[in-house]
PDB file of C-alpha atoms in Angstrom:
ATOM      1  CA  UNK Q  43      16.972  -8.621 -14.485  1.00  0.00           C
ATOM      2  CA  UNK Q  44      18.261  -7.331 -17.624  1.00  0.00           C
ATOM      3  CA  UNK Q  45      15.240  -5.970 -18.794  1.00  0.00           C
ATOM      4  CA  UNK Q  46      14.879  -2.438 -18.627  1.00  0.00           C
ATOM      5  CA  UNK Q  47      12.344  -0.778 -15.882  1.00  0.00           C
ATOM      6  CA  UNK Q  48       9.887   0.652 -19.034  1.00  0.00           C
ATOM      7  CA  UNK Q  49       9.615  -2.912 -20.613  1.00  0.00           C
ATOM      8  CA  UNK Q  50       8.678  -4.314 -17.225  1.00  0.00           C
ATOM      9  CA  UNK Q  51       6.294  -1.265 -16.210  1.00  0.00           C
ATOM     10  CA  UNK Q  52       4.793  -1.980 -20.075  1.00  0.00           C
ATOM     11  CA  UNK Q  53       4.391  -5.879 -19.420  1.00  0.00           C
ATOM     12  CA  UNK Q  54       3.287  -5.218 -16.369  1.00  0.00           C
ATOM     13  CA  UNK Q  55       0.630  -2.884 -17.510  1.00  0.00           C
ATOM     14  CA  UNK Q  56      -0.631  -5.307 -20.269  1.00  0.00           C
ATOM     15  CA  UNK Q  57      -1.049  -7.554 -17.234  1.00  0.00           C
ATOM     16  CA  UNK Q  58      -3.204  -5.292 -15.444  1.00  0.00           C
ATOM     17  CA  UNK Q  59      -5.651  -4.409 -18.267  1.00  0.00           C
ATOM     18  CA  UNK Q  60      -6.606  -8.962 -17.769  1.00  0.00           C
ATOM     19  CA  UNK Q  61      -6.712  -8.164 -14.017  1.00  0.00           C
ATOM     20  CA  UNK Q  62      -9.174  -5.838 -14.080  1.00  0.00           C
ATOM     21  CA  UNK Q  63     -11.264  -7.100 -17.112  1.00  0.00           C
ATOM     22  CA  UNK Q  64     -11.035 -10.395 -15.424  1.00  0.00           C
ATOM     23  CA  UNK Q  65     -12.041  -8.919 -11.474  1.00  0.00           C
ATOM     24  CA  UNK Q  66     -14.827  -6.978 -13.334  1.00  0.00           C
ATOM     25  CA  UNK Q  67     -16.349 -10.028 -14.910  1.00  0.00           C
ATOM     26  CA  UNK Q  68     -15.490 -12.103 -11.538  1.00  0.00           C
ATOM     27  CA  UNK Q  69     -14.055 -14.850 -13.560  1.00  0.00           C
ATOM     28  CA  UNK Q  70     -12.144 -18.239 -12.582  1.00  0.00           C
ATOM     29  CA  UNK Q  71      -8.884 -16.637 -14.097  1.00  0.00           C
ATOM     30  CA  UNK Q  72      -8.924 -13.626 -11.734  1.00  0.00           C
ATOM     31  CA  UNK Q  73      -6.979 -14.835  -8.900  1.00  0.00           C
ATOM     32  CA  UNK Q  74      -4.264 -16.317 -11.096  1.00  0.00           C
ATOM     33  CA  UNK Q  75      -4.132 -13.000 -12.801  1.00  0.00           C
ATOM     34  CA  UNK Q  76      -3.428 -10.947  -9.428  1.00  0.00           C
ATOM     35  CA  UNK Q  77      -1.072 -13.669  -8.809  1.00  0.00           C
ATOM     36  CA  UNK Q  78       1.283 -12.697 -11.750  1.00  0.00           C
ATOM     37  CA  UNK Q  79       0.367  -9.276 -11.605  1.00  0.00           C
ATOM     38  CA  UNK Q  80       1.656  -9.009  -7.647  1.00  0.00           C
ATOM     39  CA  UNK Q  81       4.753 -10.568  -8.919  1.00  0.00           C
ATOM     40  CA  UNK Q  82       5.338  -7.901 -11.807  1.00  0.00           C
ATOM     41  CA  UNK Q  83       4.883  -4.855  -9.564  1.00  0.00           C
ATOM     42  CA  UNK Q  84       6.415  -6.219  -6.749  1.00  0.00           C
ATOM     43  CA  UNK Q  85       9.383  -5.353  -9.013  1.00  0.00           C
ATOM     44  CA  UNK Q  86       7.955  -2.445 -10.651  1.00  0.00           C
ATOM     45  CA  UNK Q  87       7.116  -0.678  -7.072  1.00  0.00           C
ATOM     46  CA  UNK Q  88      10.723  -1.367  -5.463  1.00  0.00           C
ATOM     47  CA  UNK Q  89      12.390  -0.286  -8.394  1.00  0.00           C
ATOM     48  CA  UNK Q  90      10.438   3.362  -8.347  1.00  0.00           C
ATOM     49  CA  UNK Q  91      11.208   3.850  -5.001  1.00  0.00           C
ATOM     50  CA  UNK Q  92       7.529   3.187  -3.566  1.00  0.00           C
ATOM     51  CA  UNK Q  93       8.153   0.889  -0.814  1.00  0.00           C
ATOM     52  CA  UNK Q  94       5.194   0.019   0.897  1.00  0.00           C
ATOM     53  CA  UNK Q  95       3.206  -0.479  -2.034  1.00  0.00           C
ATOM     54  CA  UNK Q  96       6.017  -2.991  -3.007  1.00  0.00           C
ATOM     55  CA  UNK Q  97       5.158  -4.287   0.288  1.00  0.00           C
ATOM     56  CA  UNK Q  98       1.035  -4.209  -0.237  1.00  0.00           C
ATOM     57  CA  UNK Q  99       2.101  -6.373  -3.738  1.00  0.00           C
ATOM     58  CA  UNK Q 100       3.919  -9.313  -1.369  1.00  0.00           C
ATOM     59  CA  UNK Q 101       0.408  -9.155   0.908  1.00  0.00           C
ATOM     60  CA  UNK Q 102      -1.209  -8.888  -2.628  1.00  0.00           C
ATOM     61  CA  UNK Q 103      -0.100 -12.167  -3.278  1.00  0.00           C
ATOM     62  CA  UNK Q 104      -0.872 -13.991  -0.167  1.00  0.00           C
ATOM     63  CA  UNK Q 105      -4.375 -12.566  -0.621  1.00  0.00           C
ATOM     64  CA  UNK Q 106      -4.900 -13.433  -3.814  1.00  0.00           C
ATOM     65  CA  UNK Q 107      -3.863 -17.462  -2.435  1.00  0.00           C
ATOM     66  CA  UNK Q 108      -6.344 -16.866   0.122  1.00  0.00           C
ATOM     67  CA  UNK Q 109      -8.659 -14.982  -2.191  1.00  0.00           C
ATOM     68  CA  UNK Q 110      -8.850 -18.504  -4.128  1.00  0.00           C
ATOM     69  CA  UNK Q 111      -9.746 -20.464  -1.467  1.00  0.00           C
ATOM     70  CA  UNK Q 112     -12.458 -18.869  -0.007  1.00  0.00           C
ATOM     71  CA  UNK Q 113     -13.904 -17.812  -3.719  1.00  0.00           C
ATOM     72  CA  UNK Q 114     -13.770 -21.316  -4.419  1.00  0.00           C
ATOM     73  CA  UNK Q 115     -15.470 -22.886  -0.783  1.00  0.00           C
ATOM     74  CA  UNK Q 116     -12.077 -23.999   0.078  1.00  0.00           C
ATOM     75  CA  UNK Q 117     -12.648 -22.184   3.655  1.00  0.00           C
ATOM     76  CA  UNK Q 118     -15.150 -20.058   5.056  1.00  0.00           C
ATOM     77  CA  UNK Q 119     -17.781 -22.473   3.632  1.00  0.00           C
ATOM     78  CA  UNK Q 120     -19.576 -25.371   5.330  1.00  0.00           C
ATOM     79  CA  UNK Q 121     -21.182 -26.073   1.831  1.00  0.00           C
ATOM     80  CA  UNK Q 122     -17.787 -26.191  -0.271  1.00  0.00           C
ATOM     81  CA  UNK Q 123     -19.452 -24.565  -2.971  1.00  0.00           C
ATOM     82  CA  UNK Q 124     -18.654 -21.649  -4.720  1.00  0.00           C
ATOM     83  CA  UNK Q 125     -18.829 -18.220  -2.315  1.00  0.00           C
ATOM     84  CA  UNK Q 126     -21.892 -15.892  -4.163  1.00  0.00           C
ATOM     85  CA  UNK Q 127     -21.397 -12.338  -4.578  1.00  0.00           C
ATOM     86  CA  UNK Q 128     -22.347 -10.105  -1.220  1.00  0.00           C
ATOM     87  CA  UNK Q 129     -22.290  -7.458   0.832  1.00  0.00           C
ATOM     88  CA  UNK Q 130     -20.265  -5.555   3.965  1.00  0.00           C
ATOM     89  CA  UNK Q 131     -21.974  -5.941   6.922  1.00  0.00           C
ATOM     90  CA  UNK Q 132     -22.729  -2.169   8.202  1.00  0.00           C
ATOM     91  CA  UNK Q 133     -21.437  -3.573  11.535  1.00  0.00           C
ATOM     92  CA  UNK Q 134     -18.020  -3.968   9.929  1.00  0.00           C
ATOM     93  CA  UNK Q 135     -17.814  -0.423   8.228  1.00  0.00           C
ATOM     94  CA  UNK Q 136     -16.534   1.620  11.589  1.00  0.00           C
ATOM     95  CA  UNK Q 137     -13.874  -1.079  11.975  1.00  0.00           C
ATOM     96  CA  UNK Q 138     -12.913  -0.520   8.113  1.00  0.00           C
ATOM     97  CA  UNK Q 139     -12.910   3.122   8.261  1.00  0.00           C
ATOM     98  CA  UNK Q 140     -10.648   3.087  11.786  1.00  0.00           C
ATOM     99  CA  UNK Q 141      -8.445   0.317  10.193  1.00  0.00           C
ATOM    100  CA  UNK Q 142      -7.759   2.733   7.202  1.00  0.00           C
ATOM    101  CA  UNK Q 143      -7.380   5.713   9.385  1.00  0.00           C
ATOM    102  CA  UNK Q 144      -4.908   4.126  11.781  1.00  0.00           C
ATOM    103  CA  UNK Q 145      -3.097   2.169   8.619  1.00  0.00           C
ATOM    104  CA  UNK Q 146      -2.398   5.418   6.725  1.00  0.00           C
ATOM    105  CA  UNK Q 147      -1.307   7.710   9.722  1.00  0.00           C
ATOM    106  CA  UNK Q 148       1.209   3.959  10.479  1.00  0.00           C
ATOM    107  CA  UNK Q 149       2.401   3.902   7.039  1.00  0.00           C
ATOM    108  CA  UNK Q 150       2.692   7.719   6.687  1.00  0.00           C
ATOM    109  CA  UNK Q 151       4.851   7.716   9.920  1.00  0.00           C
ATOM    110  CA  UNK Q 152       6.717   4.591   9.072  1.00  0.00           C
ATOM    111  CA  UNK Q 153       7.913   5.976   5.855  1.00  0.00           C
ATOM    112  CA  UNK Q 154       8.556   9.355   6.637  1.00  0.00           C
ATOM    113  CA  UNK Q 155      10.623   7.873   9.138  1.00  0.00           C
ATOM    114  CA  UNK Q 156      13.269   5.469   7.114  1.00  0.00           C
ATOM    115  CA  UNK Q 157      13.150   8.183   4.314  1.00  0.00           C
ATOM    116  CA  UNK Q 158      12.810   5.301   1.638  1.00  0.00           C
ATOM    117  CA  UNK Q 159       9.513   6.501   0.217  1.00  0.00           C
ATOM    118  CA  UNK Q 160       9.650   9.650  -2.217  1.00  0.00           C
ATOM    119  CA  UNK Q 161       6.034  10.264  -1.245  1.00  0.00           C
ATOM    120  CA  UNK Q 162       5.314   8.709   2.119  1.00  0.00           C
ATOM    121  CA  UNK Q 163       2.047  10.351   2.594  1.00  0.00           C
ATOM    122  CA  UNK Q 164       0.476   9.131  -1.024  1.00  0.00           C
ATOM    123  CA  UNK Q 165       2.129   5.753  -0.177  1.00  0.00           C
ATOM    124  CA  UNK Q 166       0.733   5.409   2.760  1.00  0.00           C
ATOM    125  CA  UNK Q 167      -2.403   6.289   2.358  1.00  0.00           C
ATOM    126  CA  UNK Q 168      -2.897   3.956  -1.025  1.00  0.00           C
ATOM    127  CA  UNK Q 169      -1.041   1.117   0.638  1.00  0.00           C
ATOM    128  CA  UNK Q 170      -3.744   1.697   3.791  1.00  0.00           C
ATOM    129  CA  UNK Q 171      -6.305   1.466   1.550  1.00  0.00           C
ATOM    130  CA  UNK Q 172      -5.063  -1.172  -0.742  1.00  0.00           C
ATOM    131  CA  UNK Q 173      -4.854  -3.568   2.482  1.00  0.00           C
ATOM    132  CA  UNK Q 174      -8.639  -3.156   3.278  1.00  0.00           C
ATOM    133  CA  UNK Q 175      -9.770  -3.510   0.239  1.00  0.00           C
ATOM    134  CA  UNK Q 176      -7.792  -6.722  -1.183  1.00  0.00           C
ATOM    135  CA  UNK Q 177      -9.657  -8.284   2.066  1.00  0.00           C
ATOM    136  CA  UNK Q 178     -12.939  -7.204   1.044  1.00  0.00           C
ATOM    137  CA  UNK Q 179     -12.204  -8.551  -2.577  1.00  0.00           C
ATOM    138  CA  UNK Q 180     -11.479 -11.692  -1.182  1.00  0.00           C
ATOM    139  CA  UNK Q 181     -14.731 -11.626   1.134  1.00  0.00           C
ATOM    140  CA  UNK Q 182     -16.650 -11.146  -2.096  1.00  0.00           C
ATOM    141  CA  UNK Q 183     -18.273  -7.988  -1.421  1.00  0.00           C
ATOM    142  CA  UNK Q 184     -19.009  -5.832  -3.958  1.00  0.00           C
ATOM    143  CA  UNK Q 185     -18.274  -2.593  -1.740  1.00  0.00           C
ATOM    144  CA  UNK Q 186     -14.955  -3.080  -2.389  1.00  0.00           C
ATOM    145  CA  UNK Q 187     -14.823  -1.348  -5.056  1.00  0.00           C
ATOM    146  CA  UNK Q 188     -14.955   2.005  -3.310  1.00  0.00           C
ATOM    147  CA  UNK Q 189     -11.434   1.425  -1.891  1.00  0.00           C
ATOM    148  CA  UNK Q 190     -10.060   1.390  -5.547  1.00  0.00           C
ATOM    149  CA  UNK Q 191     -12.147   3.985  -6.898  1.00  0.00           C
ATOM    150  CA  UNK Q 192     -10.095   6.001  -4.242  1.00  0.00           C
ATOM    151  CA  UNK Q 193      -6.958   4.262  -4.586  1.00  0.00           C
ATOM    152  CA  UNK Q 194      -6.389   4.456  -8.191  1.00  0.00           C
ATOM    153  CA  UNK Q 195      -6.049   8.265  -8.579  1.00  0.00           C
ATOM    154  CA  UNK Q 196      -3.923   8.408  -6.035  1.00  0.00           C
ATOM    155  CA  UNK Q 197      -1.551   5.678  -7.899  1.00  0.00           C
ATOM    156  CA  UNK Q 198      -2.435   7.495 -10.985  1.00  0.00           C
ATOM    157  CA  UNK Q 199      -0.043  10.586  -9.495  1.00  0.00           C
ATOM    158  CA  UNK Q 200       2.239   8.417  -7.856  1.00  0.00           C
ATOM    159  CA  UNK Q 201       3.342   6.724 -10.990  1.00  0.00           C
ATOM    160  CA  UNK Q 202       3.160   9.682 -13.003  1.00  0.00           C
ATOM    161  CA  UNK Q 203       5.468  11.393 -10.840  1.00  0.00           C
ATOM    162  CA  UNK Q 204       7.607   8.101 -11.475  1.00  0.00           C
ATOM    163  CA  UNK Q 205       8.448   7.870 -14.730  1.00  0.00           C
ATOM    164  CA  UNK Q 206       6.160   5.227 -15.122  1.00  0.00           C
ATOM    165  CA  UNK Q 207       4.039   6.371 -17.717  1.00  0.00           C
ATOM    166  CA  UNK Q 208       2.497   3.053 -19.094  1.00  0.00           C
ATOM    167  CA  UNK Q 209       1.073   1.854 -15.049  1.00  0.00           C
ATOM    168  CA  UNK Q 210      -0.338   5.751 -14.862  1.00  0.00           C
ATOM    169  CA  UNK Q 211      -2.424   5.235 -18.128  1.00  0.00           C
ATOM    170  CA  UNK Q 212      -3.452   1.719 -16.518  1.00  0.00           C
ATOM    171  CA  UNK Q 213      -4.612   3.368 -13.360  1.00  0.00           C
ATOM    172  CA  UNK Q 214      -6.291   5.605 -15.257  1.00  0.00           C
ATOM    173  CA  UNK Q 215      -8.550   3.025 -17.116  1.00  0.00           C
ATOM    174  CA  UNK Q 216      -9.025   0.824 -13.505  1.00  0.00           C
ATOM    175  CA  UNK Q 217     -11.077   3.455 -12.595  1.00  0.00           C
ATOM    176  CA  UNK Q 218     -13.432   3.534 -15.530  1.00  0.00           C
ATOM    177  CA  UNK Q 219     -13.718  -0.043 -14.236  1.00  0.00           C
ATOM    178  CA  UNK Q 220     -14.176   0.902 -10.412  1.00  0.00           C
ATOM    179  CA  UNK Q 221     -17.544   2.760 -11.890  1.00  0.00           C
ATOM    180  CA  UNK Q 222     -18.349  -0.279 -13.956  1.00  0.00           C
ATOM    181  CA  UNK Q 223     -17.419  -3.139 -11.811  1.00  0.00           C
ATOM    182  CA  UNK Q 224     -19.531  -1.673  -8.248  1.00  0.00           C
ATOM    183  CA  UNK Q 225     -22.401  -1.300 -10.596  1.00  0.00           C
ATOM    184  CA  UNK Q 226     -21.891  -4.607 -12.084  1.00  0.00           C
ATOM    185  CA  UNK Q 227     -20.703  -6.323  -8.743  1.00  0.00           C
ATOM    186  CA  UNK Q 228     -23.710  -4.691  -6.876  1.00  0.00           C
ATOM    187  CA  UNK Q 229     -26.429  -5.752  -9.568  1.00  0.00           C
ATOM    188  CA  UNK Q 230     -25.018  -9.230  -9.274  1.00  0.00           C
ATOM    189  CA  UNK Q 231     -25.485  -9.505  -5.406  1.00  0.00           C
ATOM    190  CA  UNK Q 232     -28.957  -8.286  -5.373  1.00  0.00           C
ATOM    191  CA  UNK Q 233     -30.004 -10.558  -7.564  1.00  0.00           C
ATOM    192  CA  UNK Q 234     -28.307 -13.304  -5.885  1.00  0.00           C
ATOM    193  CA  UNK Q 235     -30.379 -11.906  -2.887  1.00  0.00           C
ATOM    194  CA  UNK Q 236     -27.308 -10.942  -0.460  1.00  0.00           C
ATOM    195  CA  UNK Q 237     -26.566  -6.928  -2.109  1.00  0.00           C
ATOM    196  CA  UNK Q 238     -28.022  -5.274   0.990  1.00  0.00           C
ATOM    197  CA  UNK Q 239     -25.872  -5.178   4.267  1.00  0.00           C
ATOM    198  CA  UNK Q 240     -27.106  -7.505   6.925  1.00  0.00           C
ATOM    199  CA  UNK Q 241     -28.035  -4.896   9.584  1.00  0.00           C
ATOM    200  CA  UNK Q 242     -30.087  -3.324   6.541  1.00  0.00           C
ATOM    201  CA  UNK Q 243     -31.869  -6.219   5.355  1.00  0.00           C
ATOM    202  CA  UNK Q 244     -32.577  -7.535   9.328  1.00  0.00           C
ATOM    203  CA  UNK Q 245     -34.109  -3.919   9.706  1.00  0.00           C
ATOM    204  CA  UNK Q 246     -36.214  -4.204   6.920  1.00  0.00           C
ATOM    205  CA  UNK Q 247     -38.230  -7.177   7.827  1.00  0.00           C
ATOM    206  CA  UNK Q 248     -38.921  -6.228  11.396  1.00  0.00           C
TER     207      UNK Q 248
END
């Protein structure tokens, strides 16, 4: 491209600010927005020298294609209708927590290893975490939300450290949006009934 790297990291941030306002709201033209967004920092990511987030933007993508399909009852549905707003199953948080442990210490290793990554330890650990949580997303579960508020700090320094001043500021306002959308994403999945993990609610009518 003949574009240089601050346009794109601008373009790409304008970008952002709908993906986040849209995945706050939970609105039809989220996935499309993480779509395009993938795209942008797929560039954006390579181009700084982070690597396996470039990488996390290419499984970004195929998430967000999956993302639509079960959001929409495409799979994962026996109804076909659209998939409500819920909640982690506590049996599923140790696997989580190991699968981000064991992700980050990979990816840490990995890119210390090639000497590609300028910070394989911050990489790793946001591209660990970025995994998880696009899964979640696409589960619906309003938990997710944790695995940004963590994530976007550590993106925050990453792209600071960059040059890429415009995606820092970005990351900066996700995670006035972390705080808003769990709040937000959790009040909408108790009232739909399903904001409680299932262990939890099983518990409480025995």
């Amino acid at each position: 491209m003949n574009f240089p790297l601050s346009f794109i990291d601008i373009i790409g941030s304008i970008i952002g600010l709908f993906y986040i306002v849209s995945e706050y709201r939970a609105g039809r033209w989220f996935w499309p927005w993480s779509l395009l967004m993938s795209l942008f920092y797929i560039i954006i990511d390579y181009s700084s020298g982070y690597y396996a987030n470039g990488t996390i933007c290419v499984y970004n993508f195929i998430m967000s294609l999956y993302g639509i399909m079960v959001w929409r009852g495409v799979i994962q549905s026996s109804t076909k209708q659209e998939k409500p707003f819920g909640s982690c199953p506590m049996r599923m948080v140790p696997y989580i927590l190991v699968a981000v442990a064991l992700l980050s210490v990979a990816l840490w290793w990995l890119l210390g290893k090639v000497g590609e990554s300028q910070y394989p330890w911050l990489d790793g650990i946001s591209s660990a975490l970025s995994i998880v949580g696009m899964w979640m997303l696409a589960q619906k579960w309003w938990q997710q939300w944790f695995c940004w508020m963590i994530v976007e700090p550590l993106m925050v320094v990453l792209f600071w450290m960059g040059g890429n001043y415009a995606s820092a500021l970005l990351y900066v306002i996700y995670e006035v949006f972390c705080v808003l959308g769990l709040i937000s994403w959790r009040r909408r999945a108790m009232k739909e009934g399903l904001g409680e993990p299932e262990d939890t609610v099983r518990m409480s009518k025995l």
